[in-house]
PDB file of C-alpha atoms in Angstrom:
ATOM      1  CA  UNK A   1     -16.420 -35.856 -76.287  1.00 39.00           C
ATOM      2  CA  UNK A   2     -18.707 -38.816 -75.724  1.00 54.00           C
ATOM      3  CA  UNK A   3     -22.068 -39.658 -76.735  1.00 63.00           C
ATOM      4  CA  UNK A   4     -25.215 -38.224 -75.322  1.00 54.00           C
ATOM      5  CA  UNK A   5     -26.834 -40.939 -73.693  1.00 70.00           C
ATOM      6  CA  UNK A   6     -30.595 -39.414 -73.093  1.00 69.00           C
ATOM      7  CA  UNK A   7     -31.203 -37.930 -77.086  1.00 69.00           C
ATOM      8  CA  UNK A   8     -31.538 -40.550 -79.686  1.00 74.00           C
ATOM      9  CA  UNK A   9     -30.748 -40.500 -83.184  1.00 76.00           C
ATOM     10  CA  UNK A  10     -32.750 -37.141 -84.262  1.00 76.00           C
ATOM     11  CA  UNK A  11     -31.142 -35.228 -81.000  1.00 77.00           C
ATOM     12  CA  UNK A  12     -34.631 -36.495 -79.323  1.00 80.00           C
ATOM     13  CA  UNK A  13     -34.843 -37.017 -75.771  1.00 77.00           C
ATOM     14  CA  UNK A  14     -34.860 -41.108 -75.283  1.00 73.00           C
ATOM     15  CA  UNK A  15     -34.781 -42.730 -71.514  1.00 71.00           C
ATOM     16  CA  UNK A  16     -31.449 -44.849 -71.715  1.00 75.00           C
ATOM     17  CA  UNK A  17     -32.107 -48.428 -72.166  1.00 72.00           C
ATOM     18  CA  UNK A  18     -30.212 -50.195 -68.949  1.00 80.00           C
ATOM     19  CA  UNK A  19     -32.212 -53.864 -69.898  1.00 73.00           C
ATOM     20  CA  UNK A  20     -28.443 -54.965 -70.713  1.00 78.00           C
ATOM     21  CA  UNK A  21     -26.584 -53.804 -67.714  1.00 80.00           C
ATOM     22  CA  UNK A  22     -26.183 -56.351 -64.724  1.00 80.00           C
ATOM     23  CA  UNK A  23     -28.252 -56.097 -61.589  1.00 87.00           C
ATOM     24  CA  UNK A  24     -26.188 -55.017 -58.990  1.00 88.00           C
ATOM     25  CA  UNK A  25     -26.581 -53.990 -55.545  1.00 95.00           C
ATOM     26  CA  UNK A  26     -25.994 -50.009 -55.651  1.00 96.00           C
ATOM     27  CA  UNK A  27     -25.806 -47.550 -52.953  1.00 98.00           C
ATOM     28  CA  UNK A  28     -25.555 -43.096 -53.559  1.00 98.00           C
ATOM     29  CA  UNK A  29     -25.015 -40.558 -50.196  1.00 98.00           C
ATOM     30  CA  UNK A  30     -25.609 -37.551 -50.526  1.00 98.00           C
ATOM     31  CA  UNK A  31     -25.824 -33.947 -48.414  1.00 98.00           C
ATOM     32  CA  UNK A  32     -26.683 -30.502 -48.426  1.00 98.00           C
ATOM     33  CA  UNK A  33     -27.559 -27.913 -45.411  1.00 98.00           C
ATOM     34  CA  UNK A  34     -29.709 -25.480 -44.262  1.00 98.00           C
ATOM     35  CA  UNK A  35     -28.328 -22.376 -43.131  1.00 98.00           C
ATOM     36  CA  UNK A  36     -30.150 -20.330 -40.843  1.00 98.00           C
ATOM     37  CA  UNK A  37     -29.971 -17.794 -37.444  1.00 98.00           C
ATOM     38  CA  UNK A  38     -29.016 -19.465 -34.631  1.00 98.00           C
ATOM     39  CA  UNK A  39     -32.296 -18.384 -33.248  1.00 98.00           C
ATOM     40  CA  UNK A  40     -34.476 -20.815 -35.469  1.00 98.00           C
ATOM     41  CA  UNK A  41     -31.594 -23.931 -35.588  1.00 98.00           C
ATOM     42  CA  UNK A  42     -32.219 -23.589 -31.546  1.00 98.00           C
ATOM     43  CA  UNK A  43     -35.821 -23.910 -32.164  1.00 98.00           C
ATOM     44  CA  UNK A  44     -35.414 -26.819 -34.680  1.00 98.00           C
ATOM     45  CA  UNK A  45     -33.141 -28.587 -32.508  1.00 98.00           C
ATOM     46  CA  UNK A  46     -35.946 -28.019 -29.240  1.00 98.00           C
ATOM     47  CA  UNK A  47     -38.966 -28.322 -31.018  1.00 97.00           C
ATOM     48  CA  UNK A  48     -39.983 -25.197 -30.968  1.00 98.00           C
ATOM     49  CA  UNK A  49     -41.541 -24.534 -33.932  1.00 98.00           C
ATOM     50  CA  UNK A  50     -44.745 -23.616 -33.813  1.00 96.00           C
ATOM     51  CA  UNK A  51     -45.698 -26.113 -37.409  1.00 96.00           C
ATOM     52  CA  UNK A  52     -44.511 -29.095 -35.123  1.00 97.00           C
ATOM     53  CA  UNK A  53     -41.308 -31.677 -35.517  1.00 98.00           C
ATOM     54  CA  UNK A  54     -39.226 -30.065 -38.128  1.00 98.00           C
ATOM     55  CA  UNK A  55     -36.546 -32.902 -38.903  1.00 98.00           C
ATOM     56  CA  UNK A  56     -39.632 -35.974 -38.655  1.00 98.00           C
ATOM     57  CA  UNK A  57     -41.538 -34.001 -40.861  1.00 98.00           C
ATOM     58  CA  UNK A  58     -38.207 -33.528 -43.372  1.00 98.00           C
ATOM     59  CA  UNK A  59     -37.212 -37.132 -42.733  1.00 98.00           C
ATOM     60  CA  UNK A  60     -40.554 -38.896 -44.126  1.00 98.00           C
ATOM     61  CA  UNK A  61     -40.172 -36.091 -47.421  1.00 98.00           C
ATOM     62  CA  UNK A  62     -36.648 -37.257 -47.735  1.00 98.00           C
ATOM     63  CA  UNK A  63     -38.478 -40.761 -48.034  1.00 98.00           C
ATOM     64  CA  UNK A  64     -40.870 -39.858 -49.851  1.00 98.00           C
ATOM     65  CA  UNK A  65     -39.156 -37.440 -52.756  1.00 98.00           C
ATOM     66  CA  UNK A  66     -36.774 -40.449 -53.022  1.00 98.00           C
ATOM     67  CA  UNK A  67     -38.793 -43.159 -53.755  1.00 98.00           C
ATOM     68  CA  UNK A  68     -40.580 -40.560 -55.965  1.00 98.00           C
ATOM     69  CA  UNK A  69     -38.273 -39.090 -58.414  1.00 98.00           C
ATOM     70  CA  UNK A  70     -38.984 -40.726 -61.858  1.00 96.00           C
ATOM     71  CA  UNK A  71     -41.879 -38.642 -61.644  1.00 96.00           C
ATOM     72  CA  UNK A  72     -39.996 -35.602 -60.465  1.00 96.00           C
ATOM     73  CA  UNK A  73     -36.723 -35.751 -63.060  1.00 93.00           C
ATOM     74  CA  UNK A  74     -36.984 -36.531 -66.897  1.00 89.00           C
ATOM     75  CA  UNK A  75     -35.933 -39.707 -68.117  1.00 87.00           C
ATOM     76  CA  UNK A  76     -35.320 -41.879 -65.296  1.00 91.00           C
ATOM     77  CA  UNK A  77     -36.028 -44.938 -64.476  1.00 92.00           C
ATOM     78  CA  UNK A  78     -38.282 -46.038 -61.365  1.00 94.00           C
ATOM     79  CA  UNK A  79     -36.348 -48.120 -59.437  1.00 95.00           C
ATOM     80  CA  UNK A  80     -37.136 -51.171 -57.008  1.00 95.00           C
ATOM     81  CA  UNK A  81     -35.456 -49.142 -53.762  1.00 98.00           C
ATOM     82  CA  UNK A  82     -34.362 -51.579 -50.548  1.00 98.00           C
ATOM     83  CA  UNK A  83     -33.181 -48.350 -48.536  1.00 98.00           C
ATOM     84  CA  UNK A  84     -33.909 -44.991 -47.222  1.00 98.00           C
ATOM     85  CA  UNK A  85     -32.529 -43.354 -45.083  1.00 98.00           C
ATOM     86  CA  UNK A  86     -32.050 -39.677 -44.120  1.00 98.00           C
ATOM     87  CA  UNK A  87     -29.906 -38.446 -41.353  1.00 98.00           C
ATOM     88  CA  UNK A  88     -30.002 -34.922 -39.413  1.00 98.00           C
ATOM     89  CA  UNK A  89     -26.466 -33.048 -38.079  1.00 98.00           C
ATOM     90  CA  UNK A  90     -27.272 -30.141 -36.042  1.00 98.00           C
ATOM     91  CA  UNK A  91     -24.125 -28.273 -36.231  1.00 98.00           C
ATOM     92  CA  UNK A  92     -24.377 -24.583 -33.892  1.00 98.00           C
ATOM     93  CA  UNK A  93     -21.176 -23.058 -35.222  1.00 98.00           C
ATOM     94  CA  UNK A  94     -21.410 -23.375 -38.565  1.00 98.00           C
ATOM     95  CA  UNK A  95     -25.628 -22.315 -37.145  1.00 98.00           C
ATOM     96  CA  UNK A  96     -26.990 -25.136 -39.985  1.00 98.00           C
ATOM     97  CA  UNK A  97     -29.098 -28.463 -40.147  1.00 98.00           C
ATOM     98  CA  UNK A  98     -26.784 -30.545 -42.559  1.00 98.00           C
ATOM     99  CA  UNK A  99     -28.879 -33.670 -44.481  1.00 98.00           C
ATOM    100  CA  UNK A 100     -27.164 -36.671 -45.552  1.00 98.00           C
ATOM    101  CA  UNK A 101     -29.514 -39.198 -47.578  1.00 98.00           C
ATOM    102  CA  UNK A 102     -28.045 -43.031 -48.413  1.00 98.00           C
ATOM    103  CA  UNK A 103     -29.818 -44.685 -51.155  1.00 98.00           C
ATOM    104  CA  UNK A 104     -29.557 -48.660 -51.954  1.00 98.00           C
ATOM    105  CA  UNK A 105     -31.533 -50.398 -54.574  1.00 97.00           C
ATOM    106  CA  UNK A 106     -30.674 -53.414 -56.351  1.00 95.00           C
ATOM    107  CA  UNK A 107     -30.688 -53.119 -60.146  1.00 91.00           C
ATOM    108  CA  UNK A 108     -29.361 -51.594 -63.462  1.00 91.00           C
ATOM    109  CA  UNK A 109     -28.901 -48.124 -62.976  1.00 90.00           C
ATOM    110  CA  UNK A 110     -27.637 -45.757 -60.052  1.00 89.00           C
ATOM    111  CA  UNK A 111     -29.646 -44.484 -57.400  1.00 96.00           C
ATOM    112  CA  UNK A 112     -27.702 -40.930 -57.208  1.00 97.00           C
ATOM    113  CA  UNK A 113     -30.784 -38.760 -58.470  1.00 97.00           C
ATOM    114  CA  UNK A 114     -32.566 -40.380 -55.894  1.00 98.00           C
ATOM    115  CA  UNK A 115     -30.578 -39.668 -52.870  1.00 98.00           C
ATOM    116  CA  UNK A 116     -29.711 -36.231 -54.406  1.00 98.00           C
ATOM    117  CA  UNK A 117     -33.454 -35.604 -54.783  1.00 98.00           C
ATOM    118  CA  UNK A 118     -34.339 -36.818 -51.010  1.00 98.00           C
ATOM    119  CA  UNK A 119     -31.812 -34.243 -49.706  1.00 98.00           C
ATOM    120  CA  UNK A 120     -33.501 -31.357 -51.589  1.00 98.00           C
ATOM    121  CA  UNK A 121     -36.727 -32.150 -50.859  1.00 98.00           C
ATOM    122  CA  UNK A 122     -35.397 -32.473 -46.827  1.00 98.00           C
ATOM    123  CA  UNK A 123     -33.784 -29.478 -46.776  1.00 98.00           C
ATOM    124  CA  UNK A 124     -37.355 -27.703 -48.668  1.00 98.00           C
ATOM    125  CA  UNK A 125     -38.806 -29.019 -45.830  1.00 98.00           C
ATOM    126  CA  UNK A 126     -36.951 -27.686 -43.090  1.00 98.00           C
ATOM    127  CA  UNK A 127     -37.747 -24.009 -44.978  1.00 98.00           C
ATOM    128  CA  UNK A 128     -40.625 -24.856 -45.370  1.00 98.00           C
ATOM    129  CA  UNK A 129     -41.285 -25.878 -41.505  1.00 98.00           C
ATOM    130  CA  UNK A 130     -39.710 -23.069 -40.227  1.00 98.00           C
ATOM    131  CA  UNK A 131     -40.396 -19.900 -42.910  1.00 98.00           C
ATOM    132  CA  UNK A 132     -42.988 -18.375 -40.021  1.00 97.00           C
ATOM    133  CA  UNK A 133     -38.999 -18.413 -38.096  1.00 98.00           C
ATOM    134  CA  UNK A 134     -36.912 -17.281 -40.743  1.00 98.00           C
ATOM    135  CA  UNK A 135     -37.266 -16.328 -44.357  1.00 98.00           C
ATOM    136  CA  UNK A 136     -33.267 -15.695 -45.102  1.00 98.00           C
ATOM    137  CA  UNK A 137     -32.218 -19.404 -44.744  1.00 98.00           C
ATOM    138  CA  UNK A 138     -30.167 -20.655 -47.097  1.00 98.00           C
ATOM    139  CA  UNK A 139     -29.991 -24.296 -48.998  1.00 98.00           C
ATOM    140  CA  UNK A 140     -26.812 -25.244 -50.168  1.00 97.00           C
ATOM    141  CA  UNK A 141     -23.834 -27.764 -51.118  1.00 97.00           C
ATOM    142  CA  UNK A 142     -25.752 -30.050 -52.257  1.00 98.00           C
ATOM    143  CA  UNK A 143     -23.710 -32.786 -53.827  1.00 98.00           C
ATOM    144  CA  UNK A 144     -23.237 -36.606 -53.824  1.00 98.00           C
ATOM    145  CA  UNK A 145     -20.365 -37.570 -51.348  1.00 98.00           C
ATOM    146  CA  UNK A 146     -20.321 -41.664 -52.677  1.00 97.00           C
ATOM    147  CA  UNK A 147     -21.518 -44.365 -55.262  1.00 97.00           C
ATOM    148  CA  UNK A 148     -20.632 -47.670 -55.495  1.00 96.00           C
ATOM    149  CA  UNK A 149     -22.158 -50.737 -57.971  1.00 93.00           C
ATOM    150  CA  UNK A 150     -22.221 -50.293 -61.584  1.00 87.00           C
ATOM    151  CA  UNK A 151     -20.454 -51.237 -64.554  1.00 85.00           C
ATOM    152  CA  UNK A 152     -18.294 -47.787 -62.952  1.00 86.00           C
ATOM    153  CA  UNK A 153     -17.704 -49.543 -59.872  1.00 88.00           C
ATOM    154  CA  UNK A 154     -17.374 -46.729 -56.384  1.00 95.00           C
ATOM    155  CA  UNK A 155     -16.702 -43.215 -56.307  1.00 96.00           C
ATOM    156  CA  UNK A 156     -15.978 -40.978 -54.178  1.00 96.00           C
ATOM    157  CA  UNK A 157     -15.879 -37.338 -53.466  1.00 96.00           C
ATOM    158  CA  UNK A 158     -12.020 -35.961 -53.297  1.00 91.00           C
ATOM    159  CA  UNK A 159     -10.981 -35.650 -49.596  1.00 79.00           C
ATOM    160  CA  UNK A 160     -14.153 -37.251 -48.013  1.00 68.00           C
ATOM    161  CA  UNK A 161     -13.174 -40.099 -45.858  1.00 58.00           C
ATOM    162  CA  UNK A 162     -14.374 -43.432 -47.431  1.00 51.00           C
ATOM    163  CA  UNK A 163     -16.896 -45.601 -46.230  1.00 51.00           C
ATOM    164  CA  UNK A 164     -14.216 -48.518 -44.854  1.00 45.00           C
ATOM    165  CA  UNK A 165     -12.516 -44.805 -43.178  1.00 49.00           C
ATOM    166  CA  UNK A 166      -9.702 -44.476 -45.337  1.00 47.00           C
ATOM    167  CA  UNK A 167      -8.982 -40.776 -46.968  1.00 46.00           C
ATOM    168  CA  UNK A 168     -10.228 -40.580 -50.573  1.00 42.00           C
ATOM    169  CA  UNK A 169      -7.801 -40.073 -52.992  1.00 36.00           C
TER     170      UNK A 169
END
C-alpha cells in the first residue's frame, strides 16, 4: 500500500506540497444526473418552473462551485482555473438531466475535484429550483469521466469514447 499523501508522519491532516511538480495544462471532465418525473423534466425543458430558468441558474452555480472548491473540500489547493464549462443534456427517455462539467487550469495539481464539485452543485441547484414541482427527484451517477495532464498523464473511464473519438480501453 502506498503512503497516504494527506497525512504527516504523525498521522495529522496535511496539505500535499505540490511545489516540486511541473506546471502543466490539466483538465477534468465529470458528469452526473438528476432523475425526475417526465412532467418535471418538461417544465425544466420548457422554462415553466416557477423559480425561473433552472438550467441557467444551475450553470452559474456549477461555475461558482468549481471556483470555490478549496473552500468546500478540505486540503484542496486553490487553483488558477482557466476554463469552467457546464453543459446539460435533457434525456426524455430516461427522464433526467445529465450535467457535464469540464474544468481546466495550468497548474501543479489536477482539477478533478473542481469538476466533480461543479456537477454536484449544479445538480443540487436543479433540485432546489424544481423541488416545488417534485420532491422525489434523485441525484446520481456523479463520476469522473476523463482527466489529463500532470505526472500521471491521461485517464479515461473504461468503456467511454476518448476525446478523440476512440473507444477507451
